[in-house]
Coordinates of C-alpha atoms in Angstrom, one line a residue:
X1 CA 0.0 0.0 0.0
X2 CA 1.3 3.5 -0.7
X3 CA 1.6 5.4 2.0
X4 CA -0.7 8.7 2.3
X5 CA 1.1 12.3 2.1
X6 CA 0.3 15.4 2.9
X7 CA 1.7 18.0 0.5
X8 CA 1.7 21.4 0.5
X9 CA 2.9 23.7 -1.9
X10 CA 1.7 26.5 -4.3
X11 CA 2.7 25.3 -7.5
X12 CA 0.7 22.4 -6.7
X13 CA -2.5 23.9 -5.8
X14 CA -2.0 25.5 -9.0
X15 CA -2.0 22.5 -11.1
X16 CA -4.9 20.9 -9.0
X17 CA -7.0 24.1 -10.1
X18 CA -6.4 23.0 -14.0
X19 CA -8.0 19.0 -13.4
X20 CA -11.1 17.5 -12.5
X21 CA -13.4 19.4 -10.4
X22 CA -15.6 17.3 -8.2
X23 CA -19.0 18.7 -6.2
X24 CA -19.7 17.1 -2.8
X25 CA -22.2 18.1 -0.4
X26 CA -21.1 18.0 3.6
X27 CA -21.5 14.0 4.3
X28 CA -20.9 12.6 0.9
X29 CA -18.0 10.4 0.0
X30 CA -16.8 9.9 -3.3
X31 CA -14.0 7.4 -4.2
X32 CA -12.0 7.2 -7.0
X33 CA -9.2 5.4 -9.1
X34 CA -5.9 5.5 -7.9
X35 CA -3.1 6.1 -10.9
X36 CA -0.2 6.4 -8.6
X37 CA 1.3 8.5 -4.9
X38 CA -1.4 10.0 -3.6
X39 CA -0.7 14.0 -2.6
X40 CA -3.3 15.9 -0.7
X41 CA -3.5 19.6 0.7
X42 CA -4.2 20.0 3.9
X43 CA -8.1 21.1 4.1
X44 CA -10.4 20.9 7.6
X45 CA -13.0 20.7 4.2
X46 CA -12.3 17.0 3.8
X47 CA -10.7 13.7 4.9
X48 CA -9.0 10.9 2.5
X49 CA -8.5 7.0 2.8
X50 CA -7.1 4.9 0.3
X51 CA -6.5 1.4 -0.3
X52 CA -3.7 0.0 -3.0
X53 CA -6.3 0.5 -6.0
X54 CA -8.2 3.8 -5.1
X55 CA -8.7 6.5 -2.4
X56 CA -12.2 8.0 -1.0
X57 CA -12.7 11.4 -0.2
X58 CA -15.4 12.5 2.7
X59 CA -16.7 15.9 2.5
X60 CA -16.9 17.6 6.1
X61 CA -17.7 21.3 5.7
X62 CA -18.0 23.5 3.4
X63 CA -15.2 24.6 1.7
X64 CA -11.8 23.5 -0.7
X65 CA -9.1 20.8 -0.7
X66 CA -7.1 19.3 -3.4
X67 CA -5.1 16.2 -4.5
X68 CA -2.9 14.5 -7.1
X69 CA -2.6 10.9 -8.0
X70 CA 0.0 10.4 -10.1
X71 CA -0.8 12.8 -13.2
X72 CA -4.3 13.5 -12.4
X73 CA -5.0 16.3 -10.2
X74 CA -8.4 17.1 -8.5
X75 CA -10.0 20.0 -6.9
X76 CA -12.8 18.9 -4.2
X77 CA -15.7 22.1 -2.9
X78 CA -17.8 21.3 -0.2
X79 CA -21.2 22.8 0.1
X80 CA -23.6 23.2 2.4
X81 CA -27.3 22.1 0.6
X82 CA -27.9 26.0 0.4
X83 CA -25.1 26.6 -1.6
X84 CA -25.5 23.4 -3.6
X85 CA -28.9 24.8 -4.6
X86 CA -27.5 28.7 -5.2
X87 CA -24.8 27.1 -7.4
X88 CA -26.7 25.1 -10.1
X89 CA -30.2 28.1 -9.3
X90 CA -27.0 30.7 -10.5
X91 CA -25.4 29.5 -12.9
X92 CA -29.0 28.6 -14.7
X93 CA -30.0 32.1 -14.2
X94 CA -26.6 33.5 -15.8
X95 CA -26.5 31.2 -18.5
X96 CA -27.5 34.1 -21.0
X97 CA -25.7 36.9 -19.0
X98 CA -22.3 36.7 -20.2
X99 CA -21.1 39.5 -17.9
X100 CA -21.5 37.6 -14.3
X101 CA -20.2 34.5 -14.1
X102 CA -20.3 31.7 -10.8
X103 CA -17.4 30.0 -9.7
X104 CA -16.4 28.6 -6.4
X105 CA -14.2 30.0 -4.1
X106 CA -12.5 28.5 -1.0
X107 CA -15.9 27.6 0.5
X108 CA -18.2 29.8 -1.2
X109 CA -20.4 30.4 -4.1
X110 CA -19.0 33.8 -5.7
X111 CA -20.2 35.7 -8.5
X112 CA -17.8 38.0 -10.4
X113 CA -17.8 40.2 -13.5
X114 CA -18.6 43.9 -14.5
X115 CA -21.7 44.6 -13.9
X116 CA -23.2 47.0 -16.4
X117 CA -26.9 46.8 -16.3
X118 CA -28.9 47.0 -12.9
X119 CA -31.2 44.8 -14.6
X120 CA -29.2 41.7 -14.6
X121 CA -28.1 42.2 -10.6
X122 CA -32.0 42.0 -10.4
X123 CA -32.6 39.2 -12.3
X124 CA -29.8 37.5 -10.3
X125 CA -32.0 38.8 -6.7
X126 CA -35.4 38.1 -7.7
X127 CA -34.5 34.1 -8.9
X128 CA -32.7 33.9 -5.5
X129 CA -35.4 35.8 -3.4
X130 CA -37.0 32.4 -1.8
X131 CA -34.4 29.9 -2.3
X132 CA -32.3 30.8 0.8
X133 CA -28.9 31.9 -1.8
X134 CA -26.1 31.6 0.1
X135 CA -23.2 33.7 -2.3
X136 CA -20.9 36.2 -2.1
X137 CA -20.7 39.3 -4.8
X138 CA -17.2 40.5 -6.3
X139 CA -18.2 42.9 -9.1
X140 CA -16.7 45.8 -11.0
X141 CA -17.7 49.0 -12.5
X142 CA -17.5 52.9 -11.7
X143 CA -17.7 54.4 -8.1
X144 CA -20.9 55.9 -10.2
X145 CA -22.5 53.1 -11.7
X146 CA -22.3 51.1 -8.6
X147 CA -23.7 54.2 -6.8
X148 CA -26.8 55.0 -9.0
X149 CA -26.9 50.6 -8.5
X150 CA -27.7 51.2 -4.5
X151 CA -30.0 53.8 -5.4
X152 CA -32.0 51.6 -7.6
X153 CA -31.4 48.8 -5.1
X154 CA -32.5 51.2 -2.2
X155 CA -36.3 52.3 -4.7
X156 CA -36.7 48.3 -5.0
X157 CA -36.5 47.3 -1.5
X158 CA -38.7 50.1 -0.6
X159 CA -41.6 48.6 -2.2
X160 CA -41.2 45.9 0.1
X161 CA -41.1 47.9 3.0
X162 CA -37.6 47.7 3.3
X163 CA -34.3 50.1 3.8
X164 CA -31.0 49.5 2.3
X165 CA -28.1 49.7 5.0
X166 CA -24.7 51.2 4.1
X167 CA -22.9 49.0 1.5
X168 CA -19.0 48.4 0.8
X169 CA -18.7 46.8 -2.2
X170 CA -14.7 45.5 -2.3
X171 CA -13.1 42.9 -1.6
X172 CA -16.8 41.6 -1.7
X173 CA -20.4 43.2 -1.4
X174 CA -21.2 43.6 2.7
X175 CA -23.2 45.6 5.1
X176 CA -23.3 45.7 9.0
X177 CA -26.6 45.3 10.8
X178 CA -27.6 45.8 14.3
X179 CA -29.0 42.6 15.7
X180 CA -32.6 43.7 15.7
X181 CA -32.6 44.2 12.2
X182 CA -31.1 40.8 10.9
X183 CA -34.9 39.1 10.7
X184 CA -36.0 41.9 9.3
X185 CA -33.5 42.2 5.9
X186 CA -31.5 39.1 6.1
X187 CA -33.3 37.4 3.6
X188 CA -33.9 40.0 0.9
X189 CA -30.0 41.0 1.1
X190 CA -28.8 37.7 0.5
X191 CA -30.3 37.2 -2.2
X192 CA -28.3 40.0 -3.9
X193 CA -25.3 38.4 -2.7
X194 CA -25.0 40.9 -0.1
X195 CA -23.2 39.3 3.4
X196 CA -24.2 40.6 6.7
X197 CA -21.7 40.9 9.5
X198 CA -24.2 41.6 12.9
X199 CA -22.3 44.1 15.0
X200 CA -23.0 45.1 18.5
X201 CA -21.6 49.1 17.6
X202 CA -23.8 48.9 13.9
X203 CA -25.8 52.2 13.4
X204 CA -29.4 52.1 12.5
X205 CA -29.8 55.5 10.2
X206 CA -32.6 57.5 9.7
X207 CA -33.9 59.0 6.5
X208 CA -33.5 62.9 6.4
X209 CA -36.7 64.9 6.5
X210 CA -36.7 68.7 5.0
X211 CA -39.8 70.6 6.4
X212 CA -40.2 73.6 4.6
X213 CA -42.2 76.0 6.5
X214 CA -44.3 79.3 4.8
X215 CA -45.0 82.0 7.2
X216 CA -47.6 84.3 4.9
X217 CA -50.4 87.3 5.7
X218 CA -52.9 86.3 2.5
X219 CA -56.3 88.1 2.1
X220 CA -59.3 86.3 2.6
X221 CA -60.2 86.0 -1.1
X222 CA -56.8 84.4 -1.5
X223 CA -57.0 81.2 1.2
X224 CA -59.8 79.9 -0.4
X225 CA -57.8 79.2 -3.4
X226 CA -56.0 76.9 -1.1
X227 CA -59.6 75.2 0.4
X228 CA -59.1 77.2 4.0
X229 CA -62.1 78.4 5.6
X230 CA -61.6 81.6 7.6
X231 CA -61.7 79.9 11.0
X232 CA -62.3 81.6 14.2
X233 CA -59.8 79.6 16.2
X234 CA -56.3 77.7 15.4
X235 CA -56.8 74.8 13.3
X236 CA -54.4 72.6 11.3
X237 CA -55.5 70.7 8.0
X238 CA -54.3 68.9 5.2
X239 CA -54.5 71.5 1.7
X240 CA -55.6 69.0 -0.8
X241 CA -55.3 71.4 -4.0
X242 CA -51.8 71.9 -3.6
X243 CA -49.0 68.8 -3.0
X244 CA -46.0 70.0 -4.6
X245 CA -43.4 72.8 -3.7
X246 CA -43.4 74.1 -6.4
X247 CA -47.1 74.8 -7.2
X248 CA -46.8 76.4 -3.5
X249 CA -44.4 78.8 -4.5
X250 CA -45.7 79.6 -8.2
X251 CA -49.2 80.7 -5.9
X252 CA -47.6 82.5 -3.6
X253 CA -45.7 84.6 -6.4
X254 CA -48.5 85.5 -8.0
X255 CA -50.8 86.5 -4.9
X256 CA -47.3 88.6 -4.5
X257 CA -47.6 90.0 -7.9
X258 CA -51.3 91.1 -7.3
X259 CA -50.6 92.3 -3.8
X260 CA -53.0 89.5 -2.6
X261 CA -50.3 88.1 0.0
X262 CA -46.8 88.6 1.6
X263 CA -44.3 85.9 2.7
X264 CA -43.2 86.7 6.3
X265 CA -40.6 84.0 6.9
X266 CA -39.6 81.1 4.8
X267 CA -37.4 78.6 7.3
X268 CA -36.4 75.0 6.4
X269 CA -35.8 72.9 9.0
X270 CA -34.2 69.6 8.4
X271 CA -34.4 66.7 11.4
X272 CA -33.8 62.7 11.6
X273 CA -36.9 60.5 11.4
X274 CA -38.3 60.0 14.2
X275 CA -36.3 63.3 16.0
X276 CA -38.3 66.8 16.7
X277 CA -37.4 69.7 15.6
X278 CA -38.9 73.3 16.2
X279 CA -39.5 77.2 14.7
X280 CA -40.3 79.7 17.1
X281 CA -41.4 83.1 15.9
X282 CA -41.6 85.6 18.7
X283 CA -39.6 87.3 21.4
X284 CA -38.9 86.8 25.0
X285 CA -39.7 89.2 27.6
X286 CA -37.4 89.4 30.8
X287 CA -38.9 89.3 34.0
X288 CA -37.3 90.3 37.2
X289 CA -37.9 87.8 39.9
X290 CA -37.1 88.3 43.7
X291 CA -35.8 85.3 46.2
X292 CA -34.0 85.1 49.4
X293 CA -30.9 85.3 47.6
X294 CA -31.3 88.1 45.9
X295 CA -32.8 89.4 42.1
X296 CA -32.6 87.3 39.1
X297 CA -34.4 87.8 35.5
X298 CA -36.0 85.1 33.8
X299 CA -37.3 85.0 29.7
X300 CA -40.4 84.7 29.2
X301 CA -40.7 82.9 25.3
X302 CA -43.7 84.2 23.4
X303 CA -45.0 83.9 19.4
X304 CA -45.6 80.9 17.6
X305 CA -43.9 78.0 18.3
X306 CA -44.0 74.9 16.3
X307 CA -42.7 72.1 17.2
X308 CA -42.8 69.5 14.1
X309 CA -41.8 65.4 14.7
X310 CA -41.7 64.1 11.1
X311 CA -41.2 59.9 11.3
X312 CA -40.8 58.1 7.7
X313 CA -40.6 54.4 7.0
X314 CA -39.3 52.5 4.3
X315 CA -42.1 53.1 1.9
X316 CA -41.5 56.5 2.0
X317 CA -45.2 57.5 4.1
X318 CA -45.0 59.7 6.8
X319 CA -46.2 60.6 10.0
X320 CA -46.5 64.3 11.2
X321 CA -46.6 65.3 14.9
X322 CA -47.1 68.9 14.8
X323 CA -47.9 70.4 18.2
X324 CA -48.3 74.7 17.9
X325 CA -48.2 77.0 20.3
X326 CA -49.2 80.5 20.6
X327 CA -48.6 82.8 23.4
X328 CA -48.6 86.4 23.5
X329 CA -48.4 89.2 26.1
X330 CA -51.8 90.6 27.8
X331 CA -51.5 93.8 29.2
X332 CA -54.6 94.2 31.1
X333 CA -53.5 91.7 33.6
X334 CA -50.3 92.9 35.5
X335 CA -48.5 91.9 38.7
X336 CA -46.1 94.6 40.1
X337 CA -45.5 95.6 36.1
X338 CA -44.9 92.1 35.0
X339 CA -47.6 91.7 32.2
X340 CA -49.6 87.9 32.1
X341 CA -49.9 86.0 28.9
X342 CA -52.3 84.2 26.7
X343 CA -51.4 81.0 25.7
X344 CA -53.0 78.9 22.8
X345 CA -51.5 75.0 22.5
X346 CA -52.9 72.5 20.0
X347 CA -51.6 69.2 18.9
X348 CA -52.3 67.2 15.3
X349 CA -51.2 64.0 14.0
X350 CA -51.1 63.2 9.8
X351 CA -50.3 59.9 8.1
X352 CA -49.2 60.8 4.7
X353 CA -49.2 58.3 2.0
X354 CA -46.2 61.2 0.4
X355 CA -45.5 64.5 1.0
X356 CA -48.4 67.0 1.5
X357 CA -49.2 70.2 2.6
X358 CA -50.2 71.0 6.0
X359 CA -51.7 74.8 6.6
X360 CA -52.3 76.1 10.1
X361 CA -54.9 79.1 9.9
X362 CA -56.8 80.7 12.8
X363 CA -53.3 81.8 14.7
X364 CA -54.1 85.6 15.6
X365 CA -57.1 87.6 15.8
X366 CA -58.1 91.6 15.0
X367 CA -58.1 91.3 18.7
X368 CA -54.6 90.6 18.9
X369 CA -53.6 93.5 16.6
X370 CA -55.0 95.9 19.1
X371 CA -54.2 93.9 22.3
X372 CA -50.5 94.3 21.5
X373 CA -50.3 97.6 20.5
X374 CA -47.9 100.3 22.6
X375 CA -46.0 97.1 23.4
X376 CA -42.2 98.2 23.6
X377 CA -39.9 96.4 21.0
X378 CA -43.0 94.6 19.0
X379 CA -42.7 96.0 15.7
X380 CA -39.1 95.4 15.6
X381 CA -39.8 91.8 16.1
X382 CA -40.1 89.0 12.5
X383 CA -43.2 88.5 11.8
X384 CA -45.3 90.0 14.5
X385 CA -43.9 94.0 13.2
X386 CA -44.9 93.5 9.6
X387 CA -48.6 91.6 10.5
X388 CA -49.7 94.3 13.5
X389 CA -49.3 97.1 11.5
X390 CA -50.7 95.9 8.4
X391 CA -54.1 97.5 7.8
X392 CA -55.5 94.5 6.2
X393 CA -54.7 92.4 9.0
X394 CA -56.2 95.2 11.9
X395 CA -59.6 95.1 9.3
X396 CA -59.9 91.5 9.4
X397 CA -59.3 91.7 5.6
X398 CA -56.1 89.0 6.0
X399 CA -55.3 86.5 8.2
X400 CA -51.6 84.9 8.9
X401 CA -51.0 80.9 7.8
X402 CA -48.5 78.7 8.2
X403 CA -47.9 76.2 5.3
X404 CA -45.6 73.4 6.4
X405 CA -44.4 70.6 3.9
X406 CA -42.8 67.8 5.1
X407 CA -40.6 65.0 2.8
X408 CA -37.8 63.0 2.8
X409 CA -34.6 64.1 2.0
X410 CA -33.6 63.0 -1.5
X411 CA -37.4 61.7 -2.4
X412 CA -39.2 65.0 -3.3
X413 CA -41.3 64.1 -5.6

């Protein structure tokens, strides 16, 4: 009987990658004739026997080992039953894609190339989608391509209800996840040959959202173009007539034009998902307090304050938390000179299917014009100066609304 060696060396590895290539799943044995010494690598992927006439090989785990028998040289992969299945479910759907190709790499189901076309990275996800793929991705193309690639990846997913992580796409395509998420994607990544590593210190972003805000005196004549009834108290409702930005601003222009409105303020705020953010429109008022210790001022905030909790999910719908506040200064109710305050809070809640526009009407009153007037410092203050002294506001001819338009960063539409 020969006796069995273990050889290693890279010239030899090299010449077992030119012969036979033999497929075994974890468990199988295989043997084969015996045409002289028998030479293995040493692999954890296999084990050999051999007798005077042949030598079996027993596949273990998944991965690569190879031998030479005399002039013969043969290459051995393990795989699991998932990536026997991704193997021969690839290389069927790539038959007619000439730019991907399948091979086998120490262990694992790979598949190279350039990739050129989304389309064929799409094919490749949707024929693995439900057949557990177990692959890895080693593509090449432009920092470009392969960015506009996760963009289209990212509008795909979405439709499931899904978000794309953060790739890197060299040595291989990868993401991080936090643990709570792995359920969640796992699936749907894999199947684009994406490999997850679950890290303990993985971030779980949050989509941008813009919220542009309109501060605007408009005549009554004017708001109903925009389906607002001249309300007697504050209110906040969806303005179904106008859904993009830019019909917004074309309006307002031409109320502008025809003297039928004025923009006051035009702030955009910008928050994470899920994060509040707020717009106050006012002044504070100091206020000298007495203690034990001595004198100390305190500010007294008043205006409009809006406080605005935009939350997006992976379909791109939103939810709207807007809480308003209005406060302002009453002079016929004093304490040792320090004037009281009115105070006005509400608190709405939208569920947007996309972005829309959200108007809140009803915020001061003819009687607030007059209430504030000989107030020290008022007129110099944004918005307030320019609404109490304009005429049409102190004859109830105009009314300030707020127009707020909420949507993801990057998915105006």
């Amino acid at each position: 009987m020969n006796s069995l060696f273990v050889f290693v060396f890279s010239i030899f590895i090299c010449q077992a990658t030119l012969g036979t290539a033999v497929h075994l799943k974890i468990g199988e044995s295989k043997k084969l004739q015996k045409k002289g010494t028998l030479v293995i690598s040493k692999s954890n992927a296999t084990r050999f026997s051999e007798d005077s006439e042949s030598f079996t090989v027993t596949a273990l785990k998944p991965g690569q080992s190879s031998a030479r028998s005399g002039n013969s040289y043969f290459t051995f992969y393990v795989l699991s039953s998932e990536q026997e299945l991704t193997y021969s479910l690839i290389n069927k759907t790539l038959k007619n894609h000439s730019r991907l190709k399948v091979e086998l790499r120490d262990g694992d189901v790979v598949v190279f190339g350039k990739l050129i076309r989304f389309e064929d990275w799409e094919i490749l996800g949707e024929s693995c989608l439900n057949q557990n793929c177990d692959y890895k991705l080693s593509v090449t193309s432009s920092s470009e391509v392969l960015k506009k690639f996760e963009n289209q990846l990212s509008d795909h997913l979405r439709k499931r209800g899904l978000k794309l992580p953060a790739l890197v796409w060299e040595p291989y395509l990868s993401t991080q996840l936090p643990r709570q998420k792995e359920q969640q994607l796992s699936q749907a990544l894999k199947s684009y040959g994406i490999s997850i590593t679950i890290s303990s210190t993985a971030i779980e972003t949050e989509p941008s959202i813009k919220v542009q805000l309109r501060v605007v005196e408009i005549k009554k004549e004017a708001s109903l173009t925009f389906g607002i009834d001249w309300p007697s108290q504050v209110s906040a409702s969806l303005v179904p007539q106008i859904s993009l930005n830019q019909n917004l601003e074309a309006i307002l222009q031409g109320f502008e034009r025809s003297g039928l409105s004025r923009t006051l303020a035009s702030p955009t705020l910008l928050t994470r998902s899920g994060t509040q953010a707020e717009f106050l429109a006012g002044g504070e008022l100091p206020i000298k307090t007495s203690g034990r210790y001595g004198s100390s001022v305190v500010w007294k905030k008043y205006g409009v304050s809006l406080k605005i909790k935009p939350q997006a999910d992976a379909m791109g719908q939103l939810r709207v938390k807007l809480e308003s506040e209005i406060s302002r200064i009453d002079p016929s109710v004093t304490i040792d000179g320090v004037p009281g305050f009115l105070t006005h809070r509400t608190q709405n809640e939208f569920d947007l299917t996309h972005s829309k526009l959200i108007a809140l009407s009803g915020l001061f009153t003819q009687e607030d014009s007059q209430s504030t007037q000989g107030i020290p410092g008022l007129s110099r203050l944004p918005i307030f100066g320019p609404l109490f002294s304009s005429q049409d506001f102190r004859d109830s001819k105009s009314e300030l609304i707020i127009f707020v338009l909420p949507s993801i960063e990057g998915n105006e539409k």
